Amino acid sequence: MSTTEKERMPLVAALEVLRSLRDQQIVLTTMGAAREWPKLSQHALDLHYIPSAMGGAPPLGLGLALAKPKCEVIVINGDGAMLMNLGSLVTIVASGAMNLTVVVLDNGVYEVTGGQKTAAAAAHAPVDLAAMAAAAGIPSVRRYQDLETWRREAPQVVAMPGPRFIVLSVDPVAEYQLKSPGPMAQRLDAFRAALAGI
Amino acid sequence: MEYPGEQVAAMLVELGVTHVVWLPDSAIGQWEQAFENASQFSLVRVCREGEAWATAAGLHLGGMRPMVVIQNTGLFESGDAMRNVVFDLGLPLQAIVGYRSALVPNSSDSARHFTEPILKAWGLDYVTIRSPEELPRVVEHFRKCRTAAKPGVALVAEGSM
């Protein structure tokens, strides 16, 4: 469903659930997640995809998953970014990669440009990203609107057969500031070094 | 003009390519069987060309050696994705690009008209080949780009769409 008329969970609390389950997975963040995740996690296998090409995180994560088939890859995406690249859901399935999880933080707006509604949020009929993922052939798909259910079920969800697609309905953040986590070249060097060890 | 798929696949093997990330057109699409038969690299099919660059970026970061294979129209479509991974992330990715209408005399195809100016504007080092006999130049070009740790493109001239 679109996020316009439903319960939502606090963004940071939703991410904290994921962080509490994080082990040695590669975590690729973009958009709002790239702003909040670094406050929760400082891990060598974190890659904050900033600056990004909007919509590019799922295929970037797919490339990492194909390159590192023994390692789980988690992509934390925004709903607006996901809408820009829905075909990537089909690409993920067609690739055969099973070690990939795409988490969509669905707040119905483009936070980065000031909170304008996405087309999905403005649509007259509900838009269901989870149903789209299931229709694309992703075997493990879940959608959560309340924090307690997400917290309770998350351990089982991240262990389901991959690829996985999880939609978390979250509150938009009013004051959006996305600061660069530092020079990309240095961050990529560190990330590559961490990848070389797995 | 037909570029034999087996010859192209052998060229990719020679270059050590591990993954071909592609969205074919009618000319380079003739390579599909040869690519599927090649055991030395995997074929990754994408739905839109922008995905190809990002997927190749992830592969490259993970230590693989991907080759993007798309048409020039797809190159235009994927400009922002290419810009991001090649220039923001600084990844020296490589692509073989079908050059639609390049072999058609006096073609008015805008895809032909804009291809080389756009590559020049983006500062991408490219080589253009116009016959199968010139395929070895592609290997030479990509090796040169790899040595210089810079991105590279090989334009493969085609007839009309």
CSV table of C-alpha atoms in Angstrom, one decimal:
chain,number,residue,atom,x,y,z
A,1,MET,CA,0.0,0.0,0.0
A,2,SER,CA,1.1,3.6,-0.4
A,3,THR,CA,2.1,5.3,2.8
A,4,THR,CA,-0.5,8.0,2.7
A,5,GLU,CA,-3.2,6.6,5.0
A,6,LYS,CA,-1.6,4.1,7.2
A,7,GLU,CA,0.4,3.4,10.3
A,8,ARG,CA,4.1,4.1,10.1
A,9,MET,CA,7.1,3.4,12.3
A,10,PRO,CA,9.9,5.7,13.3
A,11,LEU,CA,12.7,5.5,10.8
A,12,VAL,CA,15.5,5.1,13.2
A,13,ALA,CA,13.7,2.5,15.3
A,14,ALA,CA,12.9,0.5,12.1
A,15,LEU,CA,16.6,0.6,11.2
A,16,GLU,CA,17.7,-0.3,14.7
A,17,VAL,CA,15.9,-3.6,14.3
A,18,LEU,CA,17.9,-4.4,11.2
A,19,ARG,CA,21.1,-3.3,12.9
A,20,SER,CA,20.5,-5.6,15.8
A,21,LEU,CA,20.4,-8.5,13.4
A,22,ARG,CA,23.4,-7.5,11.4
A,23,ASP,CA,26.4,-9.8,11.4
A,24,GLN,CA,28.8,-10.0,8.5
A,25,GLN,CA,26.5,-8.8,5.8
A,26,ILE,CA,27.4,-6.1,3.3
A,27,VAL,CA,25.0,-3.2,3.9
A,28,LEU,CA,24.5,-0.7,1.1
A,29,THR,CA,22.6,2.4,2.2
A,30,THR,CA,21.2,5.2,0.1
A,31,MET,CA,18.9,8.2,0.6
A,32,GLY,CA,17.4,8.5,4.1
A,33,ALA,CA,19.1,5.2,5.2
A,34,ALA,CA,22.5,6.7,4.3
A,35,ARG,CA,21.8,9.5,6.7
A,36,GLU,CA,20.6,7.4,9.6
A,37,TRP,CA,22.5,4.1,9.3
A,38,PRO,CA,25.9,5.6,10.1
A,39,LYS,CA,24.6,6.8,13.4
A,40,LEU,CA,23.7,3.2,14.3
A,41,SER,CA,26.5,1.3,12.7
A,42,GLN,CA,30.2,1.7,12.0
A,43,HIS,CA,31.1,-1.4,10.1
A,44,ALA,CA,33.8,-2.1,7.5
A,45,LEU,CA,31.2,-3.7,5.3
A,46,ASP,CA,28.9,-0.7,5.3
A,47,LEU,CA,28.9,1.3,2.1
A,48,HIS,CA,27.0,4.6,2.1
A,49,TYR,CA,26.1,5.2,-1.5
A,50,ILE,CA,26.5,9.0,-1.6
A,51,PRO,CA,26.7,10.6,-4.1
A,52,SER,CA,24.4,8.2,-5.9
A,53,ALA,CA,22.4,7.9,-9.1
A,54,MET,CA,18.9,7.6,-7.7
A,55,GLY,CA,17.6,4.1,-8.3
A,56,GLY,CA,21.1,2.7,-8.6
A,57,ALA,CA,21.4,1.0,-5.2
A,58,PRO,CA,19.6,-2.3,-6.0
A,59,PRO,CA,21.6,-3.1,-9.1
A,60,LEU,CA,24.8,-2.0,-7.3
A,61,GLY,CA,23.9,-4.4,-4.5
A,62,LEU,CA,23.2,-7.0,-7.1
A,63,GLY,CA,26.6,-6.6,-8.5
A,64,LEU,CA,28.1,-7.1,-5.1
A,65,ALA,CA,26.0,-10.1,-4.4
A,66,LEU,CA,27.1,-11.7,-7.7
A,67,ALA,CA,30.7,-10.9,-6.9
A,68,LYS,CA,30.5,-12.3,-3.4
A,69,PRO,CA,28.1,-15.2,-3.5
A,70,LYS,CA,29.0,-16.4,-0.1
A,71,CYS,CA,28.2,-13.1,1.5
A,72,GLU,CA,24.7,-11.7,2.2
A,73,VAL,CA,24.1,-8.2,0.8
A,74,ILE,CA,21.5,-5.9,2.3
A,75,VAL,CA,20.4,-2.8,0.2
A,76,ILE,CA,18.5,-0.2,2.2
A,77,ASN,CA,16.6,1.9,-0.4
A,78,GLY,CA,14.0,4.6,-0.4
A,79,ASP,CA,10.6,4.2,-2.0
A,80,GLY,CA,11.2,7.0,-4.4
A,81,ALA,CA,14.4,5.5,-5.5
A,82,MET,CA,12.8,2.1,-5.8
A,83,LEU,CA,10.1,3.6,-8.1
A,84,MET,CA,12.8,4.8,-10.4
A,85,ASN,CA,14.1,1.4,-11.0
A,86,LEU,CA,11.3,-1.2,-10.7
A,87,GLY,CA,12.8,-3.3,-13.5
A,88,SER,CA,15.7,-4.1,-11.2
A,89,LEU,CA,13.4,-6.4,-9.3
A,90,VAL,CA,13.1,-8.6,-12.4
A,91,THR,CA,16.8,-8.3,-13.0
A,92,ILE,CA,17.6,-9.5,-9.5
A,93,VAL,CA,15.4,-12.6,-10.0
A,94,ALA,CA,16.7,-13.3,-13.4
A,95,SER,CA,20.3,-13.1,-12.1
A,96,GLY,CA,19.8,-16.0,-9.8
A,97,ALA,CA,21.4,-14.2,-6.9
A,98,MET,CA,19.9,-15.5,-3.7
A,99,ASN,CA,22.2,-13.6,-1.3
A,100,LEU,CA,20.4,-10.2,-1.6
A,101,THR,CA,17.9,-8.4,0.5
A,102,VAL,CA,16.3,-5.2,-0.6
A,103,VAL,CA,14.7,-3.1,2.2
A,104,VAL,CA,12.6,-0.2,1.1
A,105,LEU,CA,11.9,2.6,3.6
A,106,ASP,CA,8.5,3.7,2.4
A,107,ASN,CA,7.6,7.2,3.5
A,108,GLY,CA,5.7,8.4,0.4
A,109,VAL,CA,7.9,11.4,-0.3
A,110,TYR,CA,11.1,12.6,-1.8
A,111,GLU,CA,12.8,13.7,1.4
A,112,VAL,CA,15.9,14.7,-0.4
A,113,THR,CA,14.1,17.4,-2.4
A,114,GLY,CA,12.0,18.7,0.3
A,115,GLY,CA,9.2,16.2,0.9
A,116,GLN,CA,7.2,16.2,-2.3
A,117,LYS,CA,4.9,13.2,-2.8
A,118,THR,CA,6.0,10.4,-4.9
A,119,ALA,CA,3.7,9.4,-7.8
A,120,ALA,CA,2.8,6.3,-5.8
A,121,ALA,CA,1.7,8.4,-2.8
A,122,ALA,CA,-0.3,10.7,-5.0
A,123,ALA,CA,-2.0,7.8,-6.9
A,124,HIS,CA,-5.7,7.5,-6.5
A,125,ALA,CA,-5.3,3.7,-5.9
A,126,PRO,CA,-2.9,2.2,-3.4
A,127,VAL,CA,0.5,1.3,-4.8
A,128,ASP,CA,1.9,-1.9,-3.3
A,129,LEU,CA,5.6,-2.2,-3.8
A,130,ALA,CA,5.7,-5.5,-2.0
A,131,ALA,CA,3.1,-7.0,-4.4
A,132,MET,CA,5.2,-5.7,-7.3
A,133,ALA,CA,8.3,-7.5,-5.9
A,134,ALA,CA,6.3,-10.7,-5.5
A,135,ALA,CA,4.9,-10.4,-9.0
A,136,ALA,CA,8.5,-10.0,-10.3
A,137,GLY,CA,9.3,-13.4,-8.8
A,138,ILE,CA,11.1,-12.5,-5.6
A,139,PRO,CA,10.3,-15.4,-3.3
A,140,SER,CA,10.4,-13.8,0.1
A,141,VAL,CA,8.5,-10.6,0.4
A,142,ARG,CA,7.2,-8.9,3.5
A,143,ARG,CA,5.6,-5.5,4.3
A,144,TYR,CA,5.5,-4.0,7.8
A,145,GLN,CA,3.7,-0.9,9.1
A,146,ASP,CA,4.1,-1.2,12.8
A,147,LEU,CA,7.3,-1.5,14.7
A,148,GLU,CA,6.4,-4.3,17.1
A,149,THR,CA,5.5,-6.7,14.3
A,150,TRP,CA,8.6,-5.9,12.4
A,151,ARG,CA,10.7,-6.3,15.5
A,152,ARG,CA,9.1,-9.6,16.3
A,153,GLU,CA,9.3,-11.1,12.8
A,154,ALA,CA,12.6,-9.6,11.6
A,155,PRO,CA,14.8,-12.5,12.7
A,156,GLN,CA,12.8,-15.0,10.7
A,157,VAL,CA,12.4,-12.6,7.7
A,158,VAL,CA,16.1,-12.0,7.2
A,159,ALA,CA,16.6,-15.8,7.2
A,160,MET,CA,14.0,-16.6,4.6
A,161,PRO,CA,15.2,-17.8,1.2
A,162,GLY,CA,16.6,-15.1,-0.9
A,163,PRO,CA,16.3,-12.8,-2.7
A,164,ARG,CA,14.2,-11.0,-0.1
A,165,PHE,CA,12.2,-7.8,-0.4
A,166,ILE,CA,11.0,-6.0,2.7
A,167,VAL,CA,8.9,-2.8,2.8
A,168,LEU,CA,8.9,-0.8,6.0
A,169,SER,CA,6.4,2.0,6.2
A,170,VAL,CA,8.3,4.8,8.0
A,171,ASP,CA,7.7,8.4,9.0
A,172,PRO,CA,9.2,11.0,6.8
A,173,VAL,CA,11.8,13.3,8.4
A,174,ALA,CA,10.9,16.9,8.3
A,175,GLU,CA,14.4,18.4,8.4
A,176,TYR,CA,16.4,16.5,5.8
A,177,GLN,CA,20.1,16.9,5.8
A,178,LEU,CA,22.3,14.4,4.0
A,179,LYS,CA,25.9,15.0,4.8
A,180,SER,CA,28.7,13.4,2.8
A,181,PRO,CA,30.3,10.7,4.9
A,182,GLY,CA,33.7,11.7,3.4
A,183,PRO,CA,35.6,11.3,0.2
A,184,MET,CA,34.3,8.5,-1.9
A,185,ALA,CA,37.8,7.3,-3.0
A,186,GLN,CA,38.9,6.8,0.6
A,187,ARG,CA,35.6,5.1,1.5
A,188,LEU,CA,35.8,2.8,-1.5
A,189,ASP,CA,39.4,1.8,-0.7
A,190,ALA,CA,38.3,0.9,2.9
A,191,PHE,CA,35.3,-1.0,1.6
A,192,ARG,CA,37.3,-2.9,-1.0
A,193,ALA,CA,39.8,-3.9,1.7
A,194,ALA,CA,37.0,-5.2,3.9
A,195,LEU,CA,35.5,-7.1,0.9
A,196,ALA,CA,38.9,-8.7,0.2
A,197,GLY,CA,38.7,-10.3,3.5
A,198,ILE,CA,35.5,-12.2,2.9
B,1,MET,CA,27.6,-6.2,-40.7
B,2,GLU,CA,27.9,-9.2,-38.5
B,3,TYR,CA,30.4,-9.6,-35.8
B,4,PRO,CA,30.7,-13.3,-35.0
B,5,GLY,CA,29.5,-14.0,-31.5
B,6,GLU,CA,32.2,-16.7,-31.0
B,7,GLN,CA,34.9,-14.2,-31.9
B,8,VAL,CA,33.5,-11.6,-29.6
B,9,ALA,CA,33.2,-14.1,-26.8
B,10,ALA,CA,36.8,-15.2,-27.3
B,11,MET,CA,37.8,-11.6,-27.2
B,12,LEU,CA,36.1,-11.2,-23.8
B,13,VAL,CA,37.7,-14.3,-22.5
B,14,GLU,CA,41.1,-12.9,-23.6
B,15,LEU,CA,40.3,-9.8,-21.7
B,16,GLY,CA,39.6,-11.8,-18.5
B,17,VAL,CA,36.0,-10.6,-18.4
B,18,THR,CA,34.0,-12.4,-15.6
B,19,HIS,CA,30.5,-11.0,-16.3
B,20,VAL,CA,28.8,-9.5,-19.3
B,21,VAL,CA,26.1,-7.1,-18.2
B,22,TRP,CA,23.9,-6.5,-21.1
B,23,LEU,CA,20.8,-5.3,-22.9
B,24,PRO,CA,21.1,-6.2,-26.5
B,25,ASP,CA,20.0,-4.6,-29.8
B,26,SER,CA,19.4,-6.5,-33.0
B,27,ALA,CA,23.1,-6.5,-34.0
B,28,ILE,CA,24.9,-7.3,-30.7
B,29,GLY,CA,21.9,-9.5,-29.8
B,30,GLN,CA,23.3,-12.0,-32.3
B,31,TRP,CA,26.0,-12.7,-29.7
B,32,GLU,CA,23.6,-14.2,-27.2
B,33,GLN,CA,24.2,-17.9,-27.9
B,34,ALA,CA,28.0,-17.5,-27.9
B,35,PHE,CA,27.8,-15.6,-24.6
B,36,GLU,CA,25.5,-18.3,-23.1
B,37,ASN,CA,27.9,-21.0,-24.3
B,38,ALA,CA,31.0,-19.2,-22.8
B,39,SER,CA,31.9,-20.9,-19.5
B,40,GLN,CA,34.5,-18.3,-18.6
B,41,PHE,CA,32.0,-15.5,-18.0
B,42,SER,CA,28.5,-15.1,-16.8
B,43,LEU,CA,25.7,-13.3,-18.7
B,44,VAL,CA,23.7,-10.8,-16.6
B,45,ARG,CA,20.5,-9.6,-18.3
B,46,VAL,CA,19.2,-6.2,-17.2
B,47,CYS,CA,15.9,-4.5,-17.9
B,48,ARG,CA,17.2,-1.0,-18.4
B,49,GLU,CA,20.7,0.2,-19.3
B,50,GLY,CA,21.1,2.3,-16.2
B,51,GLU,CA,21.0,-0.9,-14.2
B,52,ALA,CA,23.9,-2.3,-16.3
B,53,TRP,CA,26.4,0.4,-15.1
B,54,ALA,CA,25.4,0.0,-11.4
B,55,THR,CA,25.5,-3.8,-11.6
B,56,ALA,CA,28.9,-3.6,-13.2
B,57,ALA,CA,30.0,-1.2,-10.5
B,58,GLY,CA,29.0,-3.7,-7.8
B,59,LEU,CA,30.8,-6.5,-9.6
B,60,HIS,CA,33.9,-4.3,-10.0
B,61,LEU,CA,34.0,-3.4,-6.3
B,62,GLY,CA,33.7,-7.1,-5.5
B,63,GLY,CA,36.8,-7.8,-7.5
B,64,MET,CA,35.2,-9.0,-10.7
B,65,ARG,CA,35.9,-7.8,-14.2
B,66,PRO,CA,32.6,-6.9,-15.8
B,67,MET,CA,31.9,-5.7,-19.4
B,68,VAL,CA,28.8,-3.6,-20.1
B,69,VAL,CA,27.3,-4.4,-23.5
B,70,ILE,CA,24.5,-2.1,-24.7
B,71,GLN,CA,23.3,-0.1,-27.7
B,72,ASN,CA,24.1,3.6,-28.1
B,73,THR,CA,20.5,4.5,-27.4
B,74,GLY,CA,20.9,2.7,-24.1
B,75,LEU,CA,24.1,4.6,-23.5
B,76,PHE,CA,22.1,7.8,-23.7
B,77,GLU,CA,19.4,6.5,-21.4
B,78,SER,CA,22.0,5.4,-18.8
B,79,GLY,CA,24.0,8.6,-18.8
B,80,ASP,CA,23.4,9.4,-15.1
B,81,ALA,CA,24.1,5.9,-14.0
B,82,MET,CA,27.3,5.9,-15.9
B,83,ARG,CA,28.3,9.4,-14.7
B,84,ASN,CA,27.8,8.3,-11.1
B,85,VAL,CA,29.8,5.1,-11.1
B,86,VAL,CA,32.5,6.2,-13.5
B,87,PHE,CA,33.0,9.7,-12.2
B,88,ASP,CA,31.6,9.9,-8.6
B,89,LEU,CA,32.8,6.4,-7.6
B,90,GLY,CA,35.8,6.6,-9.9
B,91,LEU,CA,35.4,3.1,-11.3
B,92,PRO,CA,37.2,2.3,-14.6
B,93,LEU,CA,34.4,0.4,-16.1
B,94,GLN,CA,34.4,-0.7,-19.7
B,95,ALA,CA,31.6,-1.0,-22.3
B,96,ILE,CA,31.0,-2.3,-25.7
B,97,VAL,CA,28.3,-0.2,-27.4
B,98,GLY,CA,26.4,-1.0,-30.5
B,99,TYR,CA,26.7,2.1,-32.8
B,100,ARG,CA,23.4,2.1,-34.5
B,101,SER,CA,23.3,3.4,-38.1
B,102,ALA,CA,27.1,4.0,-38.1
B,103,LEU,CA,27.4,2.0,-41.3
B,104,VAL,CA,24.5,3.6,-43.1
B,105,PRO,CA,25.7,6.3,-45.5
B,106,ASN,CA,24.1,9.7,-44.9
B,107,SER,CA,22.0,8.3,-42.1
B,108,SER,CA,19.7,10.8,-40.4
B,109,ASP,CA,19.4,8.6,-37.3
B,110,SER,CA,19.9,11.0,-34.3
B,111,ALA,CA,21.3,8.1,-32.3
B,112,ARG,CA,24.2,8.0,-34.8
B,113,HIS,CA,24.6,11.8,-34.8
B,114,PHE,CA,24.9,12.2,-31.0
B,115,THR,CA,27.0,9.1,-30.1
B,116,GLU,CA,30.5,10.3,-30.5
B,117,PRO,CA,29.9,13.9,-29.4
B,118,ILE,CA,28.4,12.6,-26.2
B,119,LEU,CA,31.3,10.2,-25.5
B,120,LYS,CA,33.7,13.1,-26.1
B,121,ALA,CA,31.6,15.4,-23.8
B,122,TRP,CA,31.8,12.7,-21.1
B,123,GLY,CA,35.5,12.3,-21.6
B,124,LEU,CA,35.3,8.6,-22.3
B,125,ASP,CA,38.1,7.2,-24.3
B,126,TYR,CA,36.6,5.2,-27.1
B,127,VAL,CA,37.6,3.2,-30.2
B,128,THR,CA,35.3,2.6,-33.2
B,129,ILE,CA,35.4,-0.5,-35.2
B,130,ARG,CA,33.7,-1.0,-38.4
B,131,SER,CA,34.3,-4.6,-39.3
B,132,PRO,CA,35.0,-8.0,-37.6
B,133,GLU,CA,38.6,-7.7,-38.8
B,134,GLU,CA,39.0,-4.8,-36.5
B,135,LEU,CA,37.9,-6.6,-33.3
B,136,PRO,CA,41.5,-7.0,-32.1
B,137,ARG,CA,41.6,-3.2,-31.7
B,138,VAL,CA,39.0,-3.6,-29.0
B,139,VAL,CA,41.3,-5.8,-27.0
B,140,GLU,CA,44.1,-3.4,-27.5
B,141,HIS,CA,42.0,-0.5,-26.4
B,142,PHE,CA,40.6,-2.1,-23.3
B,143,ARG,CA,44.1,-3.2,-22.2
B,144,LYS,CA,45.3,0.3,-22.7
B,145,CYS,CA,42.5,1.7,-20.6
B,146,ARG,CA,43.0,-0.9,-17.9
B,147,THR,CA,46.7,-0.1,-17.7
B,148,ALA,CA,45.8,3.6,-17.3
B,149,ALA,CA,43.0,2.7,-14.8
B,150,LYS,CA,40.5,4.7,-16.8
B,151,PRO,CA,37.1,3.8,-18.2
B,152,GLY,CA,36.8,2.8,-21.9
B,153,VAL,CA,34.2,2.2,-24.6
B,154,ALA,CA,34.3,0.3,-27.8
B,155,LEU,CA,31.8,1.4,-30.4
B,156,VAL,CA,30.8,-1.4,-32.7
B,157,ALA,CA,29.4,0.0,-35.9
B,158,GLU,CA,26.1,-1.3,-37.0
B,159,GLY,CA,23.7,-0.9,-39.9
B,160,SER,CA,20.2,0.6,-39.4
B,161,MET,CA,18.0,-0.3,-36.4
